[in-house]
Short mmCIF file of C-alpha atoms in Angstrom, two decimals:
data_model
loop_
_atom_site.label_atom_id
_atom_site.label_comp_id
_atom_site.label_asym_id
_atom_site.label_seq_id
_atom_site.Cartn_x
_atom_site.Cartn_y
_atom_site.Cartn_z
CA MET A 1 0.00 0.00 0.00
CA ARG A 2 2.92 2.33 0.69
CA LYS A 3 4.16 1.89 -2.82
CA LYS A 4 0.85 3.02 -4.24
CA LEU A 5 0.70 6.17 -2.07
CA SER A 6 4.31 7.18 -2.65
CA GLY A 7 3.85 7.18 -6.39
CA ALA A 8 0.65 9.25 -6.32
CA SER A 9 0.96 12.81 -7.57
CA GLY A 10 -0.65 15.76 -5.69
CA LEU A 11 0.01 19.06 -3.97
CA THR A 12 2.22 19.29 -0.95
CA LEU A 13 1.37 21.50 1.99
CA VAL A 14 4.08 24.00 0.99
CA GLU A 15 2.70 24.30 -2.53
CA MET A 16 -0.80 24.84 -1.18
CA MET A 17 0.41 27.57 1.24
CA ALA A 18 2.29 29.33 -1.57
CA ALA A 19 -0.86 29.37 -3.71
CA VAL A 20 -2.93 30.79 -0.84
CA VAL A 21 -0.35 33.55 -0.16
CA ILE A 22 -0.30 34.51 -3.85
CA LEU A 23 -4.12 34.69 -3.92
CA ILE A 24 -4.17 36.84 -0.78
CA LEU A 25 -1.62 39.25 -2.29
CA LEU A 26 -3.63 39.50 -5.51
CA GLY A 27 -6.79 40.18 -3.49
CA LEU A 28 -5.06 42.95 -1.52
CA LEU A 29 -3.80 44.58 -4.72
CA LEU A 30 -7.25 44.42 -6.26
CA ASN A 31 -8.85 45.88 -3.11
CA THR A 32 -6.32 48.74 -2.95
CA GLY A 33 -6.83 49.52 -6.63
CA LEU A 34 -10.60 49.60 -6.22
CA GLN A 35 -10.37 51.87 -3.16
CA MET A 36 -8.15 54.30 -5.09
CA ALA A 37 -10.53 54.26 -8.06
CA VAL A 38 -13.57 54.93 -5.84
CA SER A 39 -11.76 57.72 -4.01
CA THR A 40 -10.72 59.37 -7.29
CA TYR A 41 -14.25 59.00 -8.66
CA ARG A 42 -15.75 60.67 -5.58
CA ALA A 43 -13.27 63.55 -5.76
CA ILE A 44 -14.01 64.11 -9.46
CA VAL A 45 -17.78 64.01 -8.85
CA ALA A 46 -17.45 66.43 -5.91
CA GLN A 47 -15.37 68.87 -7.99
CA SER A 48 -17.90 68.67 -10.81
CA GLU A 49 -20.82 69.25 -8.43
CA VAL A 50 -19.06 72.20 -6.76
CA GLU A 51 -18.43 73.83 -10.14
CA LEU A 52 -22.01 73.16 -11.23
CA LEU A 53 -23.40 74.67 -8.01
CA LEU A 54 -21.22 77.77 -8.49
CA SER A 55 -22.37 78.15 -12.09
CA THR A 56 -26.02 77.67 -11.13
CA ALA A 57 -25.79 80.20 -8.31
CA VAL A 58 -24.06 82.82 -10.49
CA ASP A 59 -26.67 82.32 -13.23
CA ALA A 60 -29.55 82.67 -10.76
CA LEU A 61 -28.03 85.81 -9.25
CA ALA A 62 -27.19 87.27 -12.64
CA ASP A 63 -30.77 86.85 -13.86
CA ASP A 64 -32.12 88.62 -10.79
CA LEU A 65 -29.51 91.40 -10.68
CA ARG A 66 -29.67 92.14 -14.40
CA TYR A 67 -33.30 93.23 -14.06
CA ALA A 68 -33.01 94.87 -10.63
CA ARG A 69 -34.88 98.15 -10.18
CA ASN A 70 -34.47 101.06 -7.78
CA VAL A 71 -30.96 100.11 -6.77
CA GLU A 72 -29.80 102.04 -3.70
CA ALA A 73 -26.23 103.07 -2.84
CA ASP A 74 -25.94 100.18 -0.35
CA GLY A 75 -26.90 97.64 -3.05
CA THR A 76 -30.49 97.16 -1.90
CA TYR A 77 -32.82 96.80 -4.88
CA THR A 78 -36.31 95.84 -6.00
CA SER A 79 -36.45 92.35 -7.45
CA ASP A 80 -39.11 90.75 -9.63
CA SER A 81 -38.52 87.49 -7.75
CA TYR A 82 -38.14 88.66 -4.15
CA GLY A 83 -39.75 92.12 -3.90
CA GLU A 84 -38.65 95.49 -2.56
CA GLY A 85 -35.61 96.01 -0.34
CA THR A 86 -33.84 92.88 -1.54
CA THR A 87 -30.27 92.13 -0.48
CA LEU A 88 -28.38 88.93 -1.14
CA GLY A 89 -26.43 87.01 1.46
CA LEU A 90 -25.70 83.65 3.03
CA ASP A 91 -27.47 81.91 5.89
CA ALA A 92 -25.79 80.00 8.73
CA GLU A 93 -25.51 76.82 6.62
CA GLY A 94 -23.76 78.66 3.79
CA GLN A 95 -26.79 78.66 1.52
CA LEU A 96 -27.65 81.61 -0.71
CA VAL A 97 -30.65 83.66 0.48
CA ALA A 98 -32.43 86.81 -0.64
CA GLN A 99 -33.41 88.99 2.31
CA CYS A 100 -36.38 91.23 1.65
CA GLY A 101 -39.31 92.84 3.38
CA THR A 102 -41.14 89.53 3.69
CA GLY A 103 -38.16 87.70 5.24
CA GLU A 104 -35.54 85.34 3.84
CA LYS A 105 -36.09 83.29 0.72
CA ARG A 106 -33.69 80.68 -0.61
CA VAL A 107 -32.27 81.45 -4.04
CA LEU A 108 -31.61 77.74 -4.71
CA SER A 109 -33.38 74.73 -3.25
CA THR A 110 -31.67 72.85 -0.43
CA GLY A 111 -31.17 69.90 -2.78
CA ALA A 112 -28.76 71.99 -4.86
CA TYR A 113 -26.27 71.85 -1.97
CA GLY A 114 -25.81 68.09 -2.21
CA LEU A 115 -26.95 65.22 -0.05
CA ASN A 116 -27.24 66.37 3.57
CA GLY A 117 -25.80 69.79 2.70
CA ALA A 118 -22.45 68.49 1.42
CA TYR A 119 -21.62 71.87 -0.15
CA ARG A 120 -21.68 75.42 1.19
CA MET A 121 -21.08 78.91 -0.14
CA ARG A 122 -19.11 81.79 1.29
CA ALA A 123 -17.64 85.09 0.21
CA VAL A 124 -14.29 84.87 -1.56
CA ALA A 125 -12.79 87.20 1.08
CA GLU A 126 -14.03 87.21 4.67
CA ASP A 127 -14.35 91.02 4.76
CA LYS A 128 -16.37 91.28 1.52
CA GLU A 129 -19.99 90.80 0.59
CA ILE A 130 -20.90 88.23 -2.04
CA VAL A 131 -22.62 90.91 -4.15
CA THR A 132 -21.47 94.53 -4.36
CA TRP A 133 -22.98 97.47 -6.26
CA ASN A 134 -20.91 99.98 -8.24
CA ALA A 135 -23.16 102.99 -8.84
CA ALA A 136 -20.63 104.72 -11.14
CA SER A 137 -20.69 101.90 -13.69
CA GLY A 138 -24.19 100.60 -12.94
CA THR A 139 -22.89 97.09 -12.32
CA PHE A 140 -23.10 94.42 -9.64
CA THR A 141 -20.07 92.24 -8.89
CA ILE A 142 -20.55 88.67 -7.64
CA GLU A 143 -17.65 87.18 -5.67
CA LEU A 144 -18.57 83.73 -4.43
CA ARG A 145 -16.81 80.55 -3.33
CA VAL A 146 -18.42 77.10 -3.18
CA GLU A 147 -16.74 74.29 -1.26
CA THR A 148 -17.35 70.95 0.35
CA THR A 149 -18.16 71.13 4.06
CA ASP A 150 -14.65 69.88 4.88
CA GLY A 151 -13.17 72.60 2.64
CA LYS A 152 -11.01 70.18 0.61
CA ILE A 153 -12.68 70.76 -2.76
CA SER A 154 -13.75 74.22 -3.92
CA ALA A 155 -14.47 76.51 -6.85
CA GLU A 156 -14.78 80.29 -6.94
CA THR A 157 -15.58 83.13 -9.28
CA PRO A 158 -12.65 84.69 -11.19
CA ASP A 159 -10.30 87.12 -9.42
CA ASN A 160 -12.33 90.22 -10.32
CA GLY A 161 -15.65 88.48 -9.76
CA VAL A 162 -18.49 88.18 -12.22
CA ILE A 163 -19.71 91.59 -13.32
CA ILE A 164 -23.41 91.98 -14.12
CA ARG A 165 -24.70 95.13 -15.80
CA CYS A 166 -28.02 96.33 -14.44
CA LEU A 167 -30.39 96.97 -17.36
CA ASN A 168 -32.84 99.09 -15.37
CA PRO A 169 -31.05 102.30 -14.36
CA ARG A 170 -32.20 104.01 -11.21
CA LYS A 171 -34.65 106.86 -11.71
CA ASP A 172 -34.73 109.99 -9.60
CA GLU A 173 -37.95 111.57 -8.36
CA THR A 174 -38.34 113.78 -11.47
CA GLY A 175 -38.30 110.76 -13.79
CA GLY A 176 -34.83 111.34 -15.25
CA GLU A 177 -32.03 108.82 -15.13
CA THR A 178 -29.36 109.24 -12.48
#
């Protein structure tokens, strides 16, 4: 019986252990590669969503500011969308709001800021407003930054901001343009 078993071919314990180690190493490499791919995908999607939110916000503001009426020196204006005495700002969550006589109204829906508020807005510089009025040129300037809540991924308006020309010049009491 020993002669029959000694001549039989098969895998030794060392060969089996080597195969298992090789499979484990291949599994670890595959897992690491997949984690890197998922991480890169999430970063690309977040950057794309941040840029899209910035573009959407600037477009929404530009549409409102372009047709603003009765613009005051402090940048307060009458809006077709929000009413008299409108100013634009950010709430505590970093979401864009129009403040007017009837209270605060969101410029964009909460869903625009990502799942569970993943994105927020802020002024490009801490000491500046997001929208400023230049009475001499009759233009509004939007300076806005959109970022993830952890601040790792962001997008902002160009260095000089986005300049929007107001098409409805302010009228004085006599009916002439000022």
